[in-house]
mmCIF file of C-alpha atoms in Angstrom:
data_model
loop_
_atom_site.group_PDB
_atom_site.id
_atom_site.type_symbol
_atom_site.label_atom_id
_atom_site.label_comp_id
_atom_site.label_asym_id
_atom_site.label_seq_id
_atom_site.Cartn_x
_atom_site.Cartn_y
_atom_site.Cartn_z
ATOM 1 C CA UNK A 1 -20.882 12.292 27.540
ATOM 2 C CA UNK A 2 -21.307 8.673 29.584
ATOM 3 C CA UNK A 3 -23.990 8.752 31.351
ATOM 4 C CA UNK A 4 -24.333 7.126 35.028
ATOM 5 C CA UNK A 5 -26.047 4.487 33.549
ATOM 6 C CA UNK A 6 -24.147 3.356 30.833
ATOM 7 C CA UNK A 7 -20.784 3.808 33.553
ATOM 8 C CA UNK A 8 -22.691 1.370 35.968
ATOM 9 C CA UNK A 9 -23.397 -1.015 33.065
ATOM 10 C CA UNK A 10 -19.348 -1.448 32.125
ATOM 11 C CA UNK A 11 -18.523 -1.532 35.538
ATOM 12 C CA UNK A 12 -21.004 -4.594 35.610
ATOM 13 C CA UNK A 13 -18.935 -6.618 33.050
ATOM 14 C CA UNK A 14 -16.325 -7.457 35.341
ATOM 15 C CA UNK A 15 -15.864 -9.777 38.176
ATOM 16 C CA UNK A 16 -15.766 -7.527 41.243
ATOM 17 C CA UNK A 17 -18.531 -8.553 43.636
ATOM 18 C CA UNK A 18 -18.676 -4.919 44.787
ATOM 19 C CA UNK A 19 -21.688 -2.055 44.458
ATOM 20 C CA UNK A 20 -21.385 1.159 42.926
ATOM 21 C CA UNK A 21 -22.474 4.272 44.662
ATOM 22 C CA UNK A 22 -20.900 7.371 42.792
ATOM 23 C CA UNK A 23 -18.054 7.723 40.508
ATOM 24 C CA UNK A 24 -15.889 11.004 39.255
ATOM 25 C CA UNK A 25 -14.102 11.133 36.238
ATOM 26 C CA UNK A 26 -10.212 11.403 36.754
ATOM 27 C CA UNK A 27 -8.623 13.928 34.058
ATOM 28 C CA UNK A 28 -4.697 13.200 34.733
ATOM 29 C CA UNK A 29 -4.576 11.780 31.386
ATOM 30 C CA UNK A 30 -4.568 13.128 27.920
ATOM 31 C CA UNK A 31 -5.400 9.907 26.022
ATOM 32 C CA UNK A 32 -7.690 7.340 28.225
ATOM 33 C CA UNK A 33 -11.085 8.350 29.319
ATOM 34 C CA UNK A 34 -10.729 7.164 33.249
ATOM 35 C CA UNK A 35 -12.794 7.360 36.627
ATOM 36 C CA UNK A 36 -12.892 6.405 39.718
ATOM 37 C CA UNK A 37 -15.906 4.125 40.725
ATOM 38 C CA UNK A 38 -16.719 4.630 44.585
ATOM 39 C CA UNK A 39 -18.703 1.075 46.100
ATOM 40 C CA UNK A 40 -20.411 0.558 49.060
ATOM 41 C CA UNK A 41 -17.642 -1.276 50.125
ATOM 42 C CA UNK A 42 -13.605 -0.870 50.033
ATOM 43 C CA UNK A 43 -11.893 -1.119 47.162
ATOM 44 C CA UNK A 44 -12.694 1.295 45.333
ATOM 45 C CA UNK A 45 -11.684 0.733 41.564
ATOM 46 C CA UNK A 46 -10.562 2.621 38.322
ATOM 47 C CA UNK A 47 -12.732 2.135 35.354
ATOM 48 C CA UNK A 48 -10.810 3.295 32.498
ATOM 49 C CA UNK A 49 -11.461 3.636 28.552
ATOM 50 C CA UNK A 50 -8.291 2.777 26.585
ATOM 51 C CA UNK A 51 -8.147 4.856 23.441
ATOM 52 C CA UNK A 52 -8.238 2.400 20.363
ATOM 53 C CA UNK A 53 -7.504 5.346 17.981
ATOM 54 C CA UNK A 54 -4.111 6.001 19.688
ATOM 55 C CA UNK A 55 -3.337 2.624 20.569
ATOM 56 C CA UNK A 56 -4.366 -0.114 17.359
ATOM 57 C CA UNK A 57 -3.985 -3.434 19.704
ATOM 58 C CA UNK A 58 -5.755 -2.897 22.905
ATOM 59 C CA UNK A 59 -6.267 -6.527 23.852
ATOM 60 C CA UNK A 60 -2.246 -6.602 23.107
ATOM 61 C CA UNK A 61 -1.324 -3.699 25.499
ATOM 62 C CA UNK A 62 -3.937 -4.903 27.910
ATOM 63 C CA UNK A 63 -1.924 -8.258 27.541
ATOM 64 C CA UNK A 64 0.739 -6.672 28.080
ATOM 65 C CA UNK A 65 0.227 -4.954 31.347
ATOM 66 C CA UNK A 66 -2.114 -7.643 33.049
ATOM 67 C CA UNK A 67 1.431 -10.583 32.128
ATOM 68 C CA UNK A 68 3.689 -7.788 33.789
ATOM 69 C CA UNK A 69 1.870 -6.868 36.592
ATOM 70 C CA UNK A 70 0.914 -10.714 37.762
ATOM 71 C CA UNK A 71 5.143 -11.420 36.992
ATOM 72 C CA UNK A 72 5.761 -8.381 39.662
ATOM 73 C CA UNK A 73 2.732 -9.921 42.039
ATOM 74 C CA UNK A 74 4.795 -13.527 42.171
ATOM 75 C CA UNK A 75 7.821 -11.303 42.751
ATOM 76 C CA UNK A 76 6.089 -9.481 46.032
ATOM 77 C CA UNK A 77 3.853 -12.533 47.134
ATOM 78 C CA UNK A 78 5.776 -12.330 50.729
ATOM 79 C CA UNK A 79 3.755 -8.865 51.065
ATOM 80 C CA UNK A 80 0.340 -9.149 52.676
ATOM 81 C CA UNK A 81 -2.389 -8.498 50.202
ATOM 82 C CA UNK A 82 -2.979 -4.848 51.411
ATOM 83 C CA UNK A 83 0.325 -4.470 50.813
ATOM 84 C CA UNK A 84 0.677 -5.741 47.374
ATOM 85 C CA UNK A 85 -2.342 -3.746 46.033
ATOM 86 C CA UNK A 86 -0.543 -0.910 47.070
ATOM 87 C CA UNK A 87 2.794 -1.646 45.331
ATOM 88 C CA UNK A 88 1.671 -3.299 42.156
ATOM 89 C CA UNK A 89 -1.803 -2.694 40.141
ATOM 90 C CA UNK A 90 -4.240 -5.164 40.275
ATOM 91 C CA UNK A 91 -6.158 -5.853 36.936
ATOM 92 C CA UNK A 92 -10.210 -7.290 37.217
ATOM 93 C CA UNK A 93 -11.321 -10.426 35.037
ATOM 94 C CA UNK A 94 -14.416 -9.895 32.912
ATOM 95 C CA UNK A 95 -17.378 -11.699 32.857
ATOM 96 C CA UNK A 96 -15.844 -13.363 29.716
ATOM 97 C CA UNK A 97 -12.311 -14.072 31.696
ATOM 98 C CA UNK A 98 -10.258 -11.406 29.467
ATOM 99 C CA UNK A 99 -8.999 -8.032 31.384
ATOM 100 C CA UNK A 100 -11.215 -5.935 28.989
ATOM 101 C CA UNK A 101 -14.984 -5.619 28.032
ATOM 102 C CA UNK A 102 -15.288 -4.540 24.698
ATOM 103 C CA UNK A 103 -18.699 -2.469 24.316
ATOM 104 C CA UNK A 104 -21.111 -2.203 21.576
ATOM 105 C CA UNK A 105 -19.098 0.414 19.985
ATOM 106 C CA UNK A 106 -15.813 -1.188 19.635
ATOM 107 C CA UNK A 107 -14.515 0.660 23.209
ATOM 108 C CA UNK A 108 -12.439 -0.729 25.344
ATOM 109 C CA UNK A 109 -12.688 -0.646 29.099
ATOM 110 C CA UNK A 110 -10.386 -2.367 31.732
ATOM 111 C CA UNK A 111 -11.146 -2.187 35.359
ATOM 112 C CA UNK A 112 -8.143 -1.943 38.204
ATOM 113 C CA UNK A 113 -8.160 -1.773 41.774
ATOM 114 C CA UNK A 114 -8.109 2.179 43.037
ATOM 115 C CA UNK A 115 -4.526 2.987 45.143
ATOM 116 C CA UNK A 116 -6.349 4.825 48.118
ATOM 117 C CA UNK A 117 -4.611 7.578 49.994
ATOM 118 C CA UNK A 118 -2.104 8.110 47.263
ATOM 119 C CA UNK A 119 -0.424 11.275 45.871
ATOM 120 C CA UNK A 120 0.683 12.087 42.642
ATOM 121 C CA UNK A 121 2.900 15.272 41.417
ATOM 122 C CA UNK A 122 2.431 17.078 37.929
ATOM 123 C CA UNK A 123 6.075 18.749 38.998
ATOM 124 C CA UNK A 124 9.261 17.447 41.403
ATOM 125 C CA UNK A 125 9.830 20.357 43.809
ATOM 126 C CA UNK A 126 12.418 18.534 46.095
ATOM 127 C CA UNK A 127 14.969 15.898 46.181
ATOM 128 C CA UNK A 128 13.266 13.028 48.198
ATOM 129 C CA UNK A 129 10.164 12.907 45.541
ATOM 130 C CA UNK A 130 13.362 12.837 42.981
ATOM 131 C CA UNK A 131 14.697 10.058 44.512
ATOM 132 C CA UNK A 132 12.193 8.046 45.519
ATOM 133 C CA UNK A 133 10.673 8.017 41.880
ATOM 134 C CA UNK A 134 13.753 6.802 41.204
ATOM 135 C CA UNK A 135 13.648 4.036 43.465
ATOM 136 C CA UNK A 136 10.211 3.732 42.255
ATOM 137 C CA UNK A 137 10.967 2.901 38.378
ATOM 138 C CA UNK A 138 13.874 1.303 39.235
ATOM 139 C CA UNK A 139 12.167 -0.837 41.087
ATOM 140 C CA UNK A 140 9.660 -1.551 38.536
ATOM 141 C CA UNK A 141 12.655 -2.795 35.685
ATOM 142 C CA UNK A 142 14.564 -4.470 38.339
ATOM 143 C CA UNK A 143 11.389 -6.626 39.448
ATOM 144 C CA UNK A 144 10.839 -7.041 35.275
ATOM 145 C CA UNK A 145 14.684 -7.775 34.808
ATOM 146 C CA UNK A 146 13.965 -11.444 34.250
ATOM 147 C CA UNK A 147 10.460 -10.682 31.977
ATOM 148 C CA UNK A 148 11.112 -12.157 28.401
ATOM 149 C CA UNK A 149 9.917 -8.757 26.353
ATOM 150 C CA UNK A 150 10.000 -10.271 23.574
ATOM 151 C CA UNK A 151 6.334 -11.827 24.117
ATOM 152 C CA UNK A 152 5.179 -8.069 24.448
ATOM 153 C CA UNK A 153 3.212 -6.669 22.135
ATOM 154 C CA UNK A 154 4.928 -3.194 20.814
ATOM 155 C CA UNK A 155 2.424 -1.435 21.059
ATOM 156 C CA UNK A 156 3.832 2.114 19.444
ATOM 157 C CA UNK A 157 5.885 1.034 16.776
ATOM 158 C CA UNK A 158 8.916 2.864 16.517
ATOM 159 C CA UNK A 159 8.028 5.443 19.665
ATOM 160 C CA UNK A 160 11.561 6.117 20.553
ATOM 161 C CA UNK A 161 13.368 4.817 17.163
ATOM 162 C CA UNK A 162 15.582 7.924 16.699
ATOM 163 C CA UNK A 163 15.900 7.069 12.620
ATOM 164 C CA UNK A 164 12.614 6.976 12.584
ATOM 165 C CA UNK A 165 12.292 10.211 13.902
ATOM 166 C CA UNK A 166 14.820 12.041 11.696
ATOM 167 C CA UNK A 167 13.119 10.660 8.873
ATOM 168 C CA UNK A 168 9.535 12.055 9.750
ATOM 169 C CA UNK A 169 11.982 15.213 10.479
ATOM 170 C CA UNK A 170 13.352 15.162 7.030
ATOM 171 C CA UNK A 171 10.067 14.457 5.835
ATOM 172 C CA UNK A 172 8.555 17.507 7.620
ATOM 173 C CA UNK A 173 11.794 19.741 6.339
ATOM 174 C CA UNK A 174 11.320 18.906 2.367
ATOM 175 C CA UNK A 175 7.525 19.936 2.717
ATOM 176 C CA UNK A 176 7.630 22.937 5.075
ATOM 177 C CA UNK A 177 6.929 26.003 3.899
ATOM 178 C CA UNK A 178 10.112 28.671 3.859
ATOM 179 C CA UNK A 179 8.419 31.020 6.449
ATOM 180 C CA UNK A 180 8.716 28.135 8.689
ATOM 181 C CA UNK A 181 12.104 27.112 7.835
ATOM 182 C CA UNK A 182 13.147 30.711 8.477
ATOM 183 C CA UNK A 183 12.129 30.632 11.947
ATOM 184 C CA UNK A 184 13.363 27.592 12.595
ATOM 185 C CA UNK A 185 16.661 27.378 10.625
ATOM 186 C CA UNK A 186 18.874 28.071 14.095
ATOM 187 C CA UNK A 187 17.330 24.973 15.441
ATOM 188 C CA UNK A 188 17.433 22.895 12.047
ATOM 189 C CA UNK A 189 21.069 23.694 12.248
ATOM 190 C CA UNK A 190 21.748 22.423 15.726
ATOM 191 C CA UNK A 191 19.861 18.871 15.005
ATOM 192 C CA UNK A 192 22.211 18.044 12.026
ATOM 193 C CA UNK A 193 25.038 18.754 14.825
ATOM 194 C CA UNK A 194 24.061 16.534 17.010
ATOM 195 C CA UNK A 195 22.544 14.146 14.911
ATOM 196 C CA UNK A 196 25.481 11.238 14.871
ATOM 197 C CA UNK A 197 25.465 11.764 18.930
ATOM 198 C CA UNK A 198 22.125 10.761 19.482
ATOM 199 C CA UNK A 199 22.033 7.777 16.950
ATOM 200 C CA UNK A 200 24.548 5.920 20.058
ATOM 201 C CA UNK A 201 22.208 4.403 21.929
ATOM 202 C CA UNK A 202 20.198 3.328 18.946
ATOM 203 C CA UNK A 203 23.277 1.841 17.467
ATOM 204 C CA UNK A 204 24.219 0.209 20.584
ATOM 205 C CA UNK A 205 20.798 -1.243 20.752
ATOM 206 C CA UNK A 206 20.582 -2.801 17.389
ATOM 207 C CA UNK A 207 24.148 -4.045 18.007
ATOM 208 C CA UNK A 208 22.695 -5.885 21.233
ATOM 209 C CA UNK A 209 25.638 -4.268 22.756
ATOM 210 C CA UNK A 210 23.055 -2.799 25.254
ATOM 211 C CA UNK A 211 19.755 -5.341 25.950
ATOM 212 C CA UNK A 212 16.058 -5.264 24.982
ATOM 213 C CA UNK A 213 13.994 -5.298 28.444
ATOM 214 C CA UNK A 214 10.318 -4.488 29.842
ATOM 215 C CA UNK A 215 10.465 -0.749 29.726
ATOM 216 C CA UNK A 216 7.386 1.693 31.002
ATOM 217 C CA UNK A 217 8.049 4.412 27.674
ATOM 218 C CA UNK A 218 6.219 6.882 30.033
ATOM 219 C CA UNK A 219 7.851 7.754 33.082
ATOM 220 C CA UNK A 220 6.996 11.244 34.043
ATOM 221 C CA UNK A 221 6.683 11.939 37.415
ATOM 222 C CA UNK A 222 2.903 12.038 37.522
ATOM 223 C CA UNK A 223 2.771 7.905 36.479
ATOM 224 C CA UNK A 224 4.443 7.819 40.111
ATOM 225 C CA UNK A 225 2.465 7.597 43.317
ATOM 226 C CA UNK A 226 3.520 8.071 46.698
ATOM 227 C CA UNK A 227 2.135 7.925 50.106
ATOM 228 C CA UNK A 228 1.799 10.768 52.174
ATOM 229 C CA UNK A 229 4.747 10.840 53.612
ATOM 230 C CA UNK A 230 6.133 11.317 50.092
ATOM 231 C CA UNK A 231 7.298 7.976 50.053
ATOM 232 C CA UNK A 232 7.239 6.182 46.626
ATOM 233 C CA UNK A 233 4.364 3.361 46.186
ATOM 234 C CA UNK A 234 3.578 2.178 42.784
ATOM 235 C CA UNK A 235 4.383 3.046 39.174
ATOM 236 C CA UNK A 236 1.288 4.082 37.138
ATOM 237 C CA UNK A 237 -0.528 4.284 33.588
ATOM 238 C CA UNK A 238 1.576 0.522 32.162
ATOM 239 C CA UNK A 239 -0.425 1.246 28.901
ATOM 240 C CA UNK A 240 3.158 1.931 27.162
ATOM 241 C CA UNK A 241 4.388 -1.303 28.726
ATOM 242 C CA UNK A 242 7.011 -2.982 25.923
ATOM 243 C CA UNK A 243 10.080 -3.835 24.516
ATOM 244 C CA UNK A 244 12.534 -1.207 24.970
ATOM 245 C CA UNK A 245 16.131 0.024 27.011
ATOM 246 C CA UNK A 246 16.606 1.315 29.995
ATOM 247 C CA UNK A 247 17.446 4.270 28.772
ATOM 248 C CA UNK A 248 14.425 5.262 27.467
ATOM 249 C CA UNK A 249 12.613 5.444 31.155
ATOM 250 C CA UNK A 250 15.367 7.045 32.669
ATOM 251 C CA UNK A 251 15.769 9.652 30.320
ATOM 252 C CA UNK A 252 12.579 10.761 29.837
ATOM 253 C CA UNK A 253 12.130 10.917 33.394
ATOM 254 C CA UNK A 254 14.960 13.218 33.388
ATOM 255 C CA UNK A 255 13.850 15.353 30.978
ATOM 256 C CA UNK A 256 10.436 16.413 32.670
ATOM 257 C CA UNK A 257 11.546 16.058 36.217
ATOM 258 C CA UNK A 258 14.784 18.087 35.837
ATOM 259 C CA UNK A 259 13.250 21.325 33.970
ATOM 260 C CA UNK A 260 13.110 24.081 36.098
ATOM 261 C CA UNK A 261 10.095 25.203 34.228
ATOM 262 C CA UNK A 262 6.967 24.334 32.230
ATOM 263 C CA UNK A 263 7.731 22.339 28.686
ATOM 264 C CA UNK A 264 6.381 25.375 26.157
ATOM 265 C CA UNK A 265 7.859 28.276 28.636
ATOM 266 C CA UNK A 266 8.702 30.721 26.326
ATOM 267 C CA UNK A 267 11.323 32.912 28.529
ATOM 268 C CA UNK A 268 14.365 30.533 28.076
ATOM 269 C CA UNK A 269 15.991 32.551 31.034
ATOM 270 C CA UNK A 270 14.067 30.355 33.350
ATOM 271 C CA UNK A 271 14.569 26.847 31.475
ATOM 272 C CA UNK A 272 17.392 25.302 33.184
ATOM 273 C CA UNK A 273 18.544 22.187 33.677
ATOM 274 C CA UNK A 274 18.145 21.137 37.643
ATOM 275 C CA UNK A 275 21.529 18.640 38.308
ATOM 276 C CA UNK A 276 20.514 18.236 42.117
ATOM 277 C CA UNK A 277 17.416 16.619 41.079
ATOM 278 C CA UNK A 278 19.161 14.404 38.201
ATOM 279 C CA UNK A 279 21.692 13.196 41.217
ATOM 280 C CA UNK A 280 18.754 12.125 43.319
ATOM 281 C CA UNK A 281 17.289 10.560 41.043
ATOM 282 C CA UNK A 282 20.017 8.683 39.479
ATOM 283 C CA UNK A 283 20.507 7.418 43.758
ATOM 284 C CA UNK A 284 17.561 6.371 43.621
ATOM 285 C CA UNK A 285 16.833 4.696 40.101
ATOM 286 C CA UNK A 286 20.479 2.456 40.964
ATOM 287 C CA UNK A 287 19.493 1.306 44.308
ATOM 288 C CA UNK A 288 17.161 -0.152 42.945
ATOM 289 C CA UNK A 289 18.369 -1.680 39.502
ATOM 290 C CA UNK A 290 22.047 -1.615 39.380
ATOM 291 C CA UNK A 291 22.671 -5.109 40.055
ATOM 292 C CA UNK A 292 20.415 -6.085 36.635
ATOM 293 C CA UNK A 293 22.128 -3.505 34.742
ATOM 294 C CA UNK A 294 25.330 -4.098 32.598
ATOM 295 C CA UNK A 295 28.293 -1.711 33.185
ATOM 296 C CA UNK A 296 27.433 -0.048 29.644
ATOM 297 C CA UNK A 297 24.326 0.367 30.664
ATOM 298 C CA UNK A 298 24.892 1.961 33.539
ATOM 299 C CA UNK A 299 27.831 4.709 31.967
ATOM 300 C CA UNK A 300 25.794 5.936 29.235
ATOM 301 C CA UNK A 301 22.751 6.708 31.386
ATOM 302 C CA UNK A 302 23.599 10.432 31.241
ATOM 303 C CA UNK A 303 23.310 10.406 27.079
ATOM 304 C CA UNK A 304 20.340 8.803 27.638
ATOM 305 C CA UNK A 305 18.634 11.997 29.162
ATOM 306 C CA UNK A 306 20.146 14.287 26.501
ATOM 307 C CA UNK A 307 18.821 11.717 23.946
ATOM 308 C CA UNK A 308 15.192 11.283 25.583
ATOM 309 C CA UNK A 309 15.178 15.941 25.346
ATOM 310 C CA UNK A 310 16.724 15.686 21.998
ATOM 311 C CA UNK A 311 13.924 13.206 20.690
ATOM 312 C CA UNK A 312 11.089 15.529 21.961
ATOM 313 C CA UNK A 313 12.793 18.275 20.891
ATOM 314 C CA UNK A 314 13.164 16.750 17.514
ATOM 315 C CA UNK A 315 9.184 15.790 17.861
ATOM 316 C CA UNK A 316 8.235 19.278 18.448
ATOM 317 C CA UNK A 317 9.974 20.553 15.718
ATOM 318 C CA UNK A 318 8.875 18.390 13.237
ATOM 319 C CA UNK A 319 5.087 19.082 14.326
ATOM 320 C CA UNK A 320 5.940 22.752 13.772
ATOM 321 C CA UNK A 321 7.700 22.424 10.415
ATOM 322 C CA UNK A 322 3.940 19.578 9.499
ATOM 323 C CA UNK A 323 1.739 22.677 10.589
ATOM 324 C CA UNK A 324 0.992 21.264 13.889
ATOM 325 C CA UNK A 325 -0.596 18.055 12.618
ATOM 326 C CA UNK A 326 0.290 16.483 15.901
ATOM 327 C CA UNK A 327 0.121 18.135 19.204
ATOM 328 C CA UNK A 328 -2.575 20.773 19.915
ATOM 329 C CA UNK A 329 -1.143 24.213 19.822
ATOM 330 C CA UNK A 330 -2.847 27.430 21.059
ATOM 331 C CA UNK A 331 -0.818 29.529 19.153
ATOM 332 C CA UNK A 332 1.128 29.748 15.752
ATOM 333 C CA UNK A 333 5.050 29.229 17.442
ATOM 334 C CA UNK A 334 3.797 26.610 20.316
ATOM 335 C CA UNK A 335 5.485 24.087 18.539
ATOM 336 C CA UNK A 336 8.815 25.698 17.771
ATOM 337 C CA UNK A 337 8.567 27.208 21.674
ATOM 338 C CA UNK A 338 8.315 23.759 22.695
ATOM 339 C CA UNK A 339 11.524 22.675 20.769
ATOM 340 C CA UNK A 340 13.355 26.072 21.610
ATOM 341 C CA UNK A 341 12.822 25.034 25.161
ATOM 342 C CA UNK A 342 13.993 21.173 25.180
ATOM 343 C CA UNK A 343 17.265 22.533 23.171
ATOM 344 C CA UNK A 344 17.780 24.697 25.756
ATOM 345 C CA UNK A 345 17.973 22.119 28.201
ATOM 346 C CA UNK A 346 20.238 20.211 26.712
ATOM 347 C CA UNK A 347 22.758 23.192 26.612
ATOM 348 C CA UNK A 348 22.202 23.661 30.539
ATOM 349 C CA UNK A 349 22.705 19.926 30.935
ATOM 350 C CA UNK A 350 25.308 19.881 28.575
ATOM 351 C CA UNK A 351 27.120 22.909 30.656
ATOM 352 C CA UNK A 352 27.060 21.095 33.586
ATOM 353 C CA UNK A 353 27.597 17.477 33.202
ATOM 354 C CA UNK A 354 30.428 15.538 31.301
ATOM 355 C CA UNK A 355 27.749 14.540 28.681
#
């Protein structure tokens, strides 16, 4: 447990002029340790642990995020600067001039300035937050459209490398035991169907058919905020920041903003796939990046949110078939509940769109 102290002490280490008066920790995340550090004086600012057991290269995906965040600051500079710390983050020099302050114990800790009177939704329940997180992280590639990501730092290896996920998934399958197998065999059976399918955009990729840009990797609605009028401000939580495609921020935005329920819901009646939602977004992701995006891009964005619920769904299954080695479960099936549910959203989406 961090005590006030020791909070006060890494808030010290970087250049911010301002006093500290109280701070609350901010549990939104599942990976970073993160809080919000009240001053006597406005901003307020985001202290924030980056976890250096999930992520090897922290001064590379600080790097990462401080180089694309100043490149979208020089895009907005005709904002004021109230309005630019609003629409971009703003990273803090240390005391030693690097964005981090690496304590005693090998932590890392970065420091940004705190988005005041901001919202942020776990779940879309209308259109307009739909579309305008569209607009939101299609803003964010458009403004990154001319970013050369190949000086990015990858900082997962291989997160959305669909061969490299079928072969931890064939991996999983030769070592699982047969009770598991059993259970799972209907859904074992429906990746080898679609298994050539969602190798397309992978192809494509490595064919440089489609191109390698700045991509987010984590674009769930909750990495969106929006002002209180529901209008969109900033993308969030650049950590993932690297080389990637397109469609790996669209889809997976899809895939948790169009579920009509919770990711592990176990009554499959009520897992449906939500096409009104998919529409606004889609508005609102092109107005914002269509003109940087090639024609192929733009046609197979729809397989990219089947592919981006087929990879989790693959993810989940291969957890189950490792003995949950991966994800924390609270029960024996979690796992395989999770998959059962992101295969059957790609049959509702799959029912309803030309896909």
């Amino acid at each position: 447990m961090m005590t006030q102290e020791q909070l006060v002490y890494k808030f010290s280490q970087f250049k911010h002029a301002s006093e500290y008066v109280s701070h609350k920790e901010l549990a939104s995340g599942h990976i970073n340790d993160t809080f919000l550090i009240e001053t006597k004086e406005e901003p307020f600012y985001i202290l924030q642990r980056i976890n250096h057991d999930v992520f090897k290269d922290v001064p590379g995906l600080i790097s990462n995020k401080v180089s694309v965040s100043k490149h979208i600051q020089n895009k907005l500079s005709h904002l004021s600067d109230a309005a630019l710390k609003k629409s971009v983050l703003t990273f803090v020099q240390a005391n030693n001039e690097e964005y981090y302050y690496e304590d005693e114990a090998g932590n890392f800790w970065n420091v940004m300035v705190y988005i005041k009177d901001s919202v942020t939704y776990d779940i879309v329940t209308d259109e307009q937050v739909a579309y305008e997180g569209g607009k939101l992280a299609g803003d964010f590639l458009n403004l990154t459209s001319d970013f050369d990501a190949s000086v990015l730092t990858e900082v997962i290896p291989k997160f959305h490398d669909m061969s490299f996920r079928f072969w931890q998934f064939e991996e999983a399958l030769k070592n699982a035991s047969n009770v598991r197998k059993e259970n799972a065999k209907l859904y074992l059976d429906k990746v080898e169907g679609l298994k050539e399918e969602m190798h397309i955009l992978q192809n494509l990729k490595e064919s440089g058919a489609i191109p390698v840009r700045v991509t987010h990797n984590d674009t769930k609605i909750s990495n969106a905020l929006f002002d209180t009028n529901n209008k969109g401000l900033c993308v969030i939580d650049t950590d993932t920041v690297m080389p990637g495609i397109i469609h790996y921020d669209f889809g997976d935005a899809i895939r948790t903003i169009c579920n009509t329920a919770a990711e592990d819901e176990t009554n499959l009646d009520l897992v449906n796939f939500n096409v009104e939602y998919y529409k606004a977004y889609k508005k609102g992701f092109l107005e914002k990046v269509a003109s940087a995006l090639t024609p192929l891009e733009v046609d197979t964005l729809p397989l990219a949110a089947k592919t981006m619920i087929f990879i989790m769904a693959l993810r989940f299954l291969t957890d189950y078939l490792n003995n949950d080695i991966y994800y924390k479960t609270k029960y024996p099936e979690h796992n395989l509940d999770r998959a059962k549910n992101q295969f059957k959203l790609i049959d509702s989406m799959t029912s309803q769109m030309k896909v």
